[in-house]
JSON list of C-alpha atoms in Angstrom, two decimals:
[
{"chain": "A", "resi": 1, "resn": "UNK", "atom": "CA", "xyz": [-7.47, 11.98, 3.42]},
{"chain": "A", "resi": 2, "resn": "UNK", "atom": "CA", "xyz": [-8.24, 14.03, -0.23]},
{"chain": "A", "resi": 3, "resn": "UNK", "atom": "CA", "xyz": [-11.02, 15.30, 0.65]},
{"chain": "A", "resi": 4, "resn": "UNK", "atom": "CA", "xyz": [-10.24, 17.11, 3.35]},
{"chain": "A", "resi": 5, "resn": "UNK", "atom": "CA", "xyz": [-7.52, 19.09, 1.70]},
{"chain": "A", "resi": 6, "resn": "UNK", "atom": "CA", "xyz": [-8.64, 22.58, 1.35]},
{"chain": "A", "resi": 7, "resn": "UNK", "atom": "CA", "xyz": [-7.25, 25.70, 0.50]},
{"chain": "A", "resi": 8, "resn": "UNK", "atom": "CA", "xyz": [-7.12, 28.62, 2.86]},
{"chain": "A", "resi": 9, "resn": "UNK", "atom": "CA", "xyz": [-9.41, 31.69, 2.81]},
{"chain": "A", "resi": 10, "resn": "UNK", "atom": "CA", "xyz": [-8.33, 34.54, 5.14]},
{"chain": "A", "resi": 11, "resn": "UNK", "atom": "CA", "xyz": [-10.04, 32.91, 8.24]},
{"chain": "A", "resi": 12, "resn": "UNK", "atom": "CA", "xyz": [-7.87, 30.00, 7.80]},
{"chain": "A", "resi": 13, "resn": "UNK", "atom": "CA", "xyz": [-4.80, 28.55, 7.30]},
{"chain": "A", "resi": 14, "resn": "UNK", "atom": "CA", "xyz": [-3.24, 25.55, 6.20]},
{"chain": "A", "resi": 15, "resn": "UNK", "atom": "CA", "xyz": [-1.70, 22.82, 8.67]},
{"chain": "A", "resi": 16, "resn": "UNK", "atom": "CA", "xyz": [0.52, 20.94, 7.08]},
{"chain": "A", "resi": 17, "resn": "UNK", "atom": "CA", "xyz": [1.36, 17.66, 9.24]},
{"chain": "A", "resi": 18, "resn": "UNK", "atom": "CA", "xyz": [1.51, 13.98, 9.16]},
{"chain": "A", "resi": 19, "resn": "UNK", "atom": "CA", "xyz": [-1.78, 12.10, 10.61]},
{"chain": "A", "resi": 20, "resn": "UNK", "atom": "CA", "xyz": [-1.29, 7.92, 10.62]},
{"chain": "A", "resi": 21, "resn": "UNK", "atom": "CA", "xyz": [1.53, 7.43, 8.37]},
{"chain": "A", "resi": 22, "resn": "UNK", "atom": "CA", "xyz": [-0.72, 9.81, 5.78]},
{"chain": "A", "resi": 23, "resn": "UNK", "atom": "CA", "xyz": [1.00, 13.47, 4.83]},
{"chain": "A", "resi": 24, "resn": "UNK", "atom": "CA", "xyz": [-1.72, 16.08, 5.14]},
{"chain": "A", "resi": 25, "resn": "UNK", "atom": "CA", "xyz": [-2.81, 19.88, 4.16]},
{"chain": "A", "resi": 26, "resn": "UNK", "atom": "CA", "xyz": [-5.80, 20.96, 6.31]},
{"chain": "A", "resi": 27, "resn": "UNK", "atom": "CA", "xyz": [-7.43, 24.06, 6.03]},
{"chain": "A", "resi": 28, "resn": "UNK", "atom": "CA", "xyz": [-8.34, 24.79, 9.53]},
{"chain": "A", "resi": 29, "resn": "UNK", "atom": "CA", "xyz": [-9.14, 27.79, 11.64]},
{"chain": "A", "resi": 30, "resn": "UNK", "atom": "CA", "xyz": [-6.59, 29.20, 14.09]},
{"chain": "A", "resi": 31, "resn": "UNK", "atom": "CA", "xyz": [-8.49, 28.66, 16.91]},
{"chain": "A", "resi": 32, "resn": "UNK", "atom": "CA", "xyz": [-9.27, 24.84, 15.83]},
{"chain": "A", "resi": 33, "resn": "UNK", "atom": "CA", "xyz": [-7.94, 22.26, 18.32]},
{"chain": "A", "resi": 34, "resn": "UNK", "atom": "CA", "xyz": [-7.07, 19.33, 17.00]},
{"chain": "A", "resi": 35, "resn": "UNK", "atom": "CA", "xyz": [-9.98, 16.89, 18.36]},
{"chain": "A", "resi": 36, "resn": "UNK", "atom": "CA", "xyz": [-12.18, 19.24, 15.69]},
{"chain": "A", "resi": 37, "resn": "UNK", "atom": "CA", "xyz": [-9.72, 18.37, 13.19]},
{"chain": "A", "resi": 38, "resn": "UNK", "atom": "CA", "xyz": [-9.47, 15.18, 13.43]},
{"chain": "A", "resi": 39, "resn": "UNK", "atom": "CA", "xyz": [-12.97, 14.21, 14.17]},
{"chain": "A", "resi": 40, "resn": "UNK", "atom": "CA", "xyz": [-15.51, 16.45, 12.34]},
{"chain": "A", "resi": 41, "resn": "UNK", "atom": "CA", "xyz": [-12.57, 17.31, 9.74]},
{"chain": "A", "resi": 42, "resn": "UNK", "atom": "CA", "xyz": [-10.98, 13.40, 8.68]},
{"chain": "A", "resi": 43, "resn": "UNK", "atom": "CA", "xyz": [-14.20, 11.32, 10.54]},
{"chain": "A", "resi": 44, "resn": "UNK", "atom": "CA", "xyz": [-11.29, 9.94, 12.35]},
{"chain": "A", "resi": 45, "resn": "UNK", "atom": "CA", "xyz": [-13.64, 9.63, 15.51]},
{"chain": "A", "resi": 46, "resn": "UNK", "atom": "CA", "xyz": [-12.01, 6.99, 17.34]},
{"chain": "A", "resi": 47, "resn": "UNK", "atom": "CA", "xyz": [-10.52, 9.81, 19.10]},
{"chain": "A", "resi": 48, "resn": "UNK", "atom": "CA", "xyz": [-13.40, 10.08, 21.22]},
{"chain": "A", "resi": 49, "resn": "UNK", "atom": "CA", "xyz": [-14.87, 13.94, 22.66]},
{"chain": "A", "resi": 50, "resn": "UNK", "atom": "CA", "xyz": [-15.53, 14.20, 26.32]},
{"chain": "A", "resi": 51, "resn": "UNK", "atom": "CA", "xyz": [-14.67, 16.61, 29.09]},
{"chain": "A", "resi": 52, "resn": "UNK", "atom": "CA", "xyz": [-12.99, 18.84, 26.73]},
{"chain": "A", "resi": 53, "resn": "UNK", "atom": "CA", "xyz": [-10.90, 19.94, 29.36]},
{"chain": "A", "resi": 54, "resn": "UNK", "atom": "CA", "xyz": [-8.35, 17.03, 28.96]},
{"chain": "A", "resi": 55, "resn": "UNK", "atom": "CA", "xyz": [-9.20, 15.01, 33.00]},
{"chain": "A", "resi": 56, "resn": "UNK", "atom": "CA", "xyz": [-10.51, 11.97, 30.93]},
{"chain": "A", "resi": 57, "resn": "UNK", "atom": "CA", "xyz": [-7.85, 10.95, 28.18]},
{"chain": "A", "resi": 58, "resn": "UNK", "atom": "CA", "xyz": [-10.37, 10.00, 25.79]},
{"chain": "A", "resi": 59, "resn": "UNK", "atom": "CA", "xyz": [-9.16, 12.06, 23.23]},
{"chain": "A", "resi": 60, "resn": "UNK", "atom": "CA", "xyz": [-5.09, 10.72, 23.53]},
{"chain": "A", "resi": 61, "resn": "UNK", "atom": "CA", "xyz": [-3.53, 10.79, 20.48]},
{"chain": "A", "resi": 62, "resn": "UNK", "atom": "CA", "xyz": [0.29, 10.45, 20.09]},
{"chain": "A", "resi": 63, "resn": "UNK", "atom": "CA", "xyz": [2.17, 13.43, 18.35]},
{"chain": "A", "resi": 64, "resn": "UNK", "atom": "CA", "xyz": [5.60, 12.54, 17.69]},
{"chain": "A", "resi": 65, "resn": "UNK", "atom": "CA", "xyz": [5.08, 9.53, 19.59]},
{"chain": "A", "resi": 66, "resn": "UNK", "atom": "CA", "xyz": [4.36, 11.43, 22.89]},
{"chain": "A", "resi": 67, "resn": "UNK", "atom": "CA", "xyz": [0.34, 10.69, 24.63]},
{"chain": "A", "resi": 68, "resn": "UNK", "atom": "CA", "xyz": [-1.36, 14.05, 24.09]},
{"chain": "A", "resi": 69, "resn": "UNK", "atom": "CA", "xyz": [-4.86, 15.06, 25.10]},
{"chain": "A", "resi": 70, "resn": "UNK", "atom": "CA", "xyz": [-6.14, 16.61, 21.34]},
{"chain": "A", "resi": 71, "resn": "UNK", "atom": "CA", "xyz": [-9.18, 18.47, 22.91]},
{"chain": "A", "resi": 72, "resn": "UNK", "atom": "CA", "xyz": [-6.61, 21.07, 24.55]},
{"chain": "A", "resi": 73, "resn": "UNK", "atom": "CA", "xyz": [-3.68, 20.61, 21.57]},
{"chain": "A", "resi": 74, "resn": "UNK", "atom": "CA", "xyz": [-4.64, 23.88, 19.91]},
{"chain": "A", "resi": 75, "resn": "UNK", "atom": "CA", "xyz": [-4.20, 22.62, 15.36]},
{"chain": "A", "resi": 76, "resn": "UNK", "atom": "CA", "xyz": [-1.73, 24.92, 14.87]},
{"chain": "A", "resi": 77, "resn": "UNK", "atom": "CA", "xyz": [0.80, 23.30, 17.23]},
{"chain": "A", "resi": 78, "resn": "UNK", "atom": "CA", "xyz": [0.39, 19.83, 15.05]},
{"chain": "A", "resi": 79, "resn": "UNK", "atom": "CA", "xyz": [2.47, 22.09, 12.10]},
{"chain": "A", "resi": 80, "resn": "UNK", "atom": "CA", "xyz": [5.44, 19.64, 11.00]},
{"chain": "A", "resi": 81, "resn": "UNK", "atom": "CA", "xyz": [4.62, 16.84, 13.49]},
{"chain": "A", "resi": 82, "resn": "UNK", "atom": "CA", "xyz": [3.93, 12.79, 13.23]},
{"chain": "A", "resi": 83, "resn": "UNK", "atom": "CA", "xyz": [-0.11, 12.04, 14.72]},
{"chain": "A", "resi": 84, "resn": "UNK", "atom": "CA", "xyz": [-1.31, 9.33, 15.06]},
{"chain": "A", "resi": 85, "resn": "UNK", "atom": "CA", "xyz": [-5.14, 8.40, 16.39]},
{"chain": "A", "resi": 86, "resn": "UNK", "atom": "CA", "xyz": [-6.33, 4.55, 17.43]},
{"chain": "A", "resi": 87, "resn": "UNK", "atom": "CA", "xyz": [-6.73, 4.03, 13.27]},
{"chain": "A", "resi": 88, "resn": "UNK", "atom": "CA", "xyz": [-3.12, 4.36, 12.67]},
{"chain": "A", "resi": 89, "resn": "UNK", "atom": "CA", "xyz": [-2.27, 2.21, 15.27]},
{"chain": "A", "resi": 90, "resn": "UNK", "atom": "CA", "xyz": [-3.38, -0.77, 13.52]},
{"chain": "A", "resi": 91, "resn": "UNK", "atom": "CA", "xyz": [-2.10, -2.09, 10.11]},
{"chain": "A", "resi": 92, "resn": "UNK", "atom": "CA", "xyz": [-3.14, -4.22, 7.13]},
{"chain": "A", "resi": 93, "resn": "UNK", "atom": "CA", "xyz": [-1.97, -7.07, 9.64]},
{"chain": "A", "resi": 94, "resn": "UNK", "atom": "CA", "xyz": [-4.67, -6.82, 11.98]},
{"chain": "A", "resi": 95, "resn": "UNK", "atom": "CA", "xyz": [-4.48, -4.89, 15.42]},
{"chain": "A", "resi": 96, "resn": "UNK", "atom": "CA", "xyz": [-1.72, -4.26, 16.96]},
{"chain": "A", "resi": 97, "resn": "UNK", "atom": "CA", "xyz": [-0.83, -6.08, 20.36]},
{"chain": "A", "resi": 98, "resn": "UNK", "atom": "CA", "xyz": [-2.11, -3.75, 22.82]},
{"chain": "A", "resi": 99, "resn": "UNK", "atom": "CA", "xyz": [-5.22, -3.43, 20.74]},
{"chain": "A", "resi": 100, "resn": "UNK", "atom": "CA", "xyz": [-5.70, -7.10, 20.81]},
{"chain": "A", "resi": 101, "resn": "UNK", "atom": "CA", "xyz": [-4.86, -8.09, 24.76]},
{"chain": "A", "resi": 102, "resn": "UNK", "atom": "CA", "xyz": [-7.44, -4.85, 25.22]},
{"chain": "A", "resi": 103, "resn": "UNK", "atom": "CA", "xyz": [-10.21, -7.50, 23.29]},
{"chain": "A", "resi": 104, "resn": "UNK", "atom": "CA", "xyz": [-8.84, -10.63, 25.00]},
{"chain": "A", "resi": 105, "resn": "UNK", "atom": "CA", "xyz": [-8.32, -9.09, 28.49]},
{"chain": "A", "resi": 106, "resn": "UNK", "atom": "CA", "xyz": [-11.65, -7.19, 28.69]},
{"chain": "A", "resi": 107, "resn": "UNK", "atom": "CA", "xyz": [-10.02, -3.85, 28.47]},
{"chain": "A", "resi": 108, "resn": "UNK", "atom": "CA", "xyz": [-12.41, -2.40, 26.67]},
{"chain": "A", "resi": 109, "resn": "UNK", "atom": "CA", "xyz": [-15.82, -3.05, 29.01]},
{"chain": "A", "resi": 110, "resn": "UNK", "atom": "CA", "xyz": [-17.52, -0.03, 27.74]},
{"chain": "A", "resi": 111, "resn": "UNK", "atom": "CA", "xyz": [-15.67, 1.10, 24.53]},
{"chain": "A", "resi": 112, "resn": "UNK", "atom": "CA", "xyz": [-15.85, 4.64, 24.75]},
{"chain": "A", "resi": 113, "resn": "UNK", "atom": "CA", "xyz": [-12.53, 5.34, 27.32]},
{"chain": "A", "resi": 114, "resn": "UNK", "atom": "CA", "xyz": [-10.79, 2.34, 25.25]},
{"chain": "A", "resi": 115, "resn": "UNK", "atom": "CA", "xyz": [-8.93, 4.31, 22.29]},
{"chain": "A", "resi": 116, "resn": "UNK", "atom": "CA", "xyz": [-7.30, 6.69, 24.60]},
{"chain": "A", "resi": 117, "resn": "UNK", "atom": "CA", "xyz": [-6.47, 3.84, 27.21]},
{"chain": "A", "resi": 118, "resn": "UNK", "atom": "CA", "xyz": [-4.98, 1.79, 24.03]},
{"chain": "A", "resi": 119, "resn": "UNK", "atom": "CA", "xyz": [-2.76, 4.80, 23.11]},
{"chain": "A", "resi": 120, "resn": "UNK", "atom": "CA", "xyz": [-1.32, 6.09, 26.24]},
{"chain": "A", "resi": 121, "resn": "UNK", "atom": "CA", "xyz": [-0.23, 2.01, 26.56]},
{"chain": "A", "resi": 122, "resn": "UNK", "atom": "CA", "xyz": [0.92, 2.13, 23.31]},
{"chain": "A", "resi": 123, "resn": "UNK", "atom": "CA", "xyz": [3.50, 4.47, 24.14]},
{"chain": "A", "resi": 124, "resn": "UNK", "atom": "CA", "xyz": [4.44, 3.41, 27.19]},
{"chain": "A", "resi": 125, "resn": "UNK", "atom": "CA", "xyz": [5.42, 0.44, 26.20]},
{"chain": "A", "resi": 126, "resn": "UNK", "atom": "CA", "xyz": [7.09, 1.72, 22.80]},
{"chain": "A", "resi": 127, "resn": "UNK", "atom": "CA", "xyz": [9.06, 3.93, 25.32]},
{"chain": "A", "resi": 128, "resn": "UNK", "atom": "CA", "xyz": [9.03, 1.07, 28.50]},
{"chain": "A", "resi": 129, "resn": "UNK", "atom": "CA", "xyz": [8.56, -2.10, 27.21]},
{"chain": "A", "resi": 130, "resn": "UNK", "atom": "CA", "xyz": [8.40, -3.44, 30.89]},
{"chain": "A", "resi": 131, "resn": "UNK", "atom": "CA", "xyz": [6.93, -0.71, 33.19]},
{"chain": "A", "resi": 132, "resn": "UNK", "atom": "CA", "xyz": [5.97, -1.60, 37.05]},
{"chain": "A", "resi": 133, "resn": "UNK", "atom": "CA", "xyz": [2.97, -1.57, 38.12]},
{"chain": "A", "resi": 134, "resn": "UNK", "atom": "CA", "xyz": [3.48, 2.09, 39.37]},
{"chain": "A", "resi": 135, "resn": "UNK", "atom": "CA", "xyz": [4.92, 3.35, 35.82]},
{"chain": "A", "resi": 136, "resn": "UNK", "atom": "CA", "xyz": [2.12, 2.05, 34.16]},
{"chain": "A", "resi": 137, "resn": "UNK", "atom": "CA", "xyz": [-0.04, 3.50, 37.21]},
{"chain": "A", "resi": 138, "resn": "UNK", "atom": "CA", "xyz": [1.46, 6.83, 36.58]},
{"chain": "A", "resi": 139, "resn": "UNK", "atom": "CA", "xyz": [1.26, 6.70, 32.83]},
{"chain": "A", "resi": 140, "resn": "UNK", "atom": "CA", "xyz": [-2.57, 5.91, 32.84]},
{"chain": "A", "resi": 141, "resn": "UNK", "atom": "CA", "xyz": [-3.53, 8.45, 35.38]},
{"chain": "A", "resi": 142, "resn": "UNK", "atom": "CA", "xyz": [-4.85, 10.91, 32.48]},
{"chain": "A", "resi": 143, "resn": "UNK", "atom": "CA", "xyz": [-7.01, 8.56, 31.59]},
{"chain": "A", "resi": 144, "resn": "UNK", "atom": "CA", "xyz": [-10.02, 7.80, 32.87]},
{"chain": "A", "resi": 145, "resn": "UNK", "atom": "CA", "xyz": [-12.66, 4.74, 32.80]},
{"chain": "A", "resi": 146, "resn": "UNK", "atom": "CA", "xyz": [-16.34, 5.27, 35.01]},
{"chain": "A", "resi": 147, "resn": "UNK", "atom": "CA", "xyz": [-17.42, 1.40, 33.94]},
{"chain": "A", "resi": 148, "resn": "UNK", "atom": "CA", "xyz": [-15.93, -0.19, 36.61]},
{"chain": "A", "resi": 149, "resn": "UNK", "atom": "CA", "xyz": [-12.50, -0.53, 37.81]},
{"chain": "A", "resi": 150, "resn": "UNK", "atom": "CA", "xyz": [-9.29, -1.08, 35.69]},
{"chain": "A", "resi": 151, "resn": "UNK", "atom": "CA", "xyz": [-8.56, -5.13, 36.42]},
{"chain": "A", "resi": 152, "resn": "UNK", "atom": "CA", "xyz": [-9.23, -5.30, 32.85]},
{"chain": "A", "resi": 153, "resn": "UNK", "atom": "CA", "xyz": [-7.00, -2.78, 31.32]},
{"chain": "A", "resi": 154, "resn": "UNK", "atom": "CA", "xyz": [-4.47, -3.89, 34.31]},
{"chain": "A", "resi": 155, "resn": "UNK", "atom": "CA", "xyz": [-4.33, -7.14, 32.96]},
{"chain": "A", "resi": 156, "resn": "UNK", "atom": "CA", "xyz": [-4.21, -6.27, 29.67]},
{"chain": "A", "resi": 157, "resn": "UNK", "atom": "CA", "xyz": [-1.09, -4.10, 30.13]},
{"chain": "A", "resi": 158, "resn": "UNK", "atom": "CA", "xyz": [0.59, -6.76, 31.05]},
{"chain": "A", "resi": 159, "resn": "UNK", "atom": "CA", "xyz": [-0.54, -8.97, 28.61]},
{"chain": "A", "resi": 160, "resn": "UNK", "atom": "CA", "xyz": [0.30, -6.87, 25.81]},
{"chain": "A", "resi": 161, "resn": "UNK", "atom": "CA", "xyz": [3.98, -6.56, 27.61]},
{"chain": "A", "resi": 162, "resn": "UNK", "atom": "CA", "xyz": [4.52, -9.60, 27.11]},
{"chain": "A", "resi": 163, "resn": "UNK", "atom": "CA", "xyz": [3.50, -10.07, 23.79]},
{"chain": "A", "resi": 164, "resn": "UNK", "atom": "CA", "xyz": [6.48, -9.35, 21.95]},
{"chain": "A", "resi": 165, "resn": "UNK", "atom": "CA", "xyz": [10.07, -8.51, 22.79]},
{"chain": "A", "resi": 166, "resn": "UNK", "atom": "CA", "xyz": [9.51, -5.04, 22.52]},
{"chain": "A", "resi": 167, "resn": "UNK", "atom": "CA", "xyz": [6.36, -4.71, 25.12]},
{"chain": "A", "resi": 168, "resn": "UNK", "atom": "CA", "xyz": [4.20, -5.55, 22.49]},
{"chain": "A", "resi": 169, "resn": "UNK", "atom": "CA", "xyz": [3.50, -1.88, 21.42]},
{"chain": "A", "resi": 170, "resn": "UNK", "atom": "CA", "xyz": [4.39, -2.37, 17.75]},
{"chain": "A", "resi": 171, "resn": "UNK", "atom": "CA", "xyz": [2.01, -3.28, 15.20]}
]
């Protein structure tokens, strides 16, 4: 993270926020989007660049615990916020329960949409440890998988629900 700290110029500003549990002070352009800051500026490439119009969910991150499309979020909107990417969901103890369930139940398919799906499901299970099928469908409505179907993804969510008393969304 320290490599990303730069000085502001006349065309930039210093964005102070927390990214994956670390304080950051980043020199960003006023029109820069969060997706660009994360991928191009910090090398956090788990957040995928895809549609760039907020339809596919591949760029989903958590901002203060809420799932947000980083392609639609201006960097300046993140001042003082806590941002969590797919990289920030795991810990030194390994993958969180949602990440593990996606691996174990075949929810990852090609893997391109998986980071966004995992971020969304993690937020869902933190807020609602026992979602109904309709709750899961609604939560994932902003995440598109173009590989096959959602059967593996839904099995993964159900397995993560049973992984712990808190919905399995903790690391």
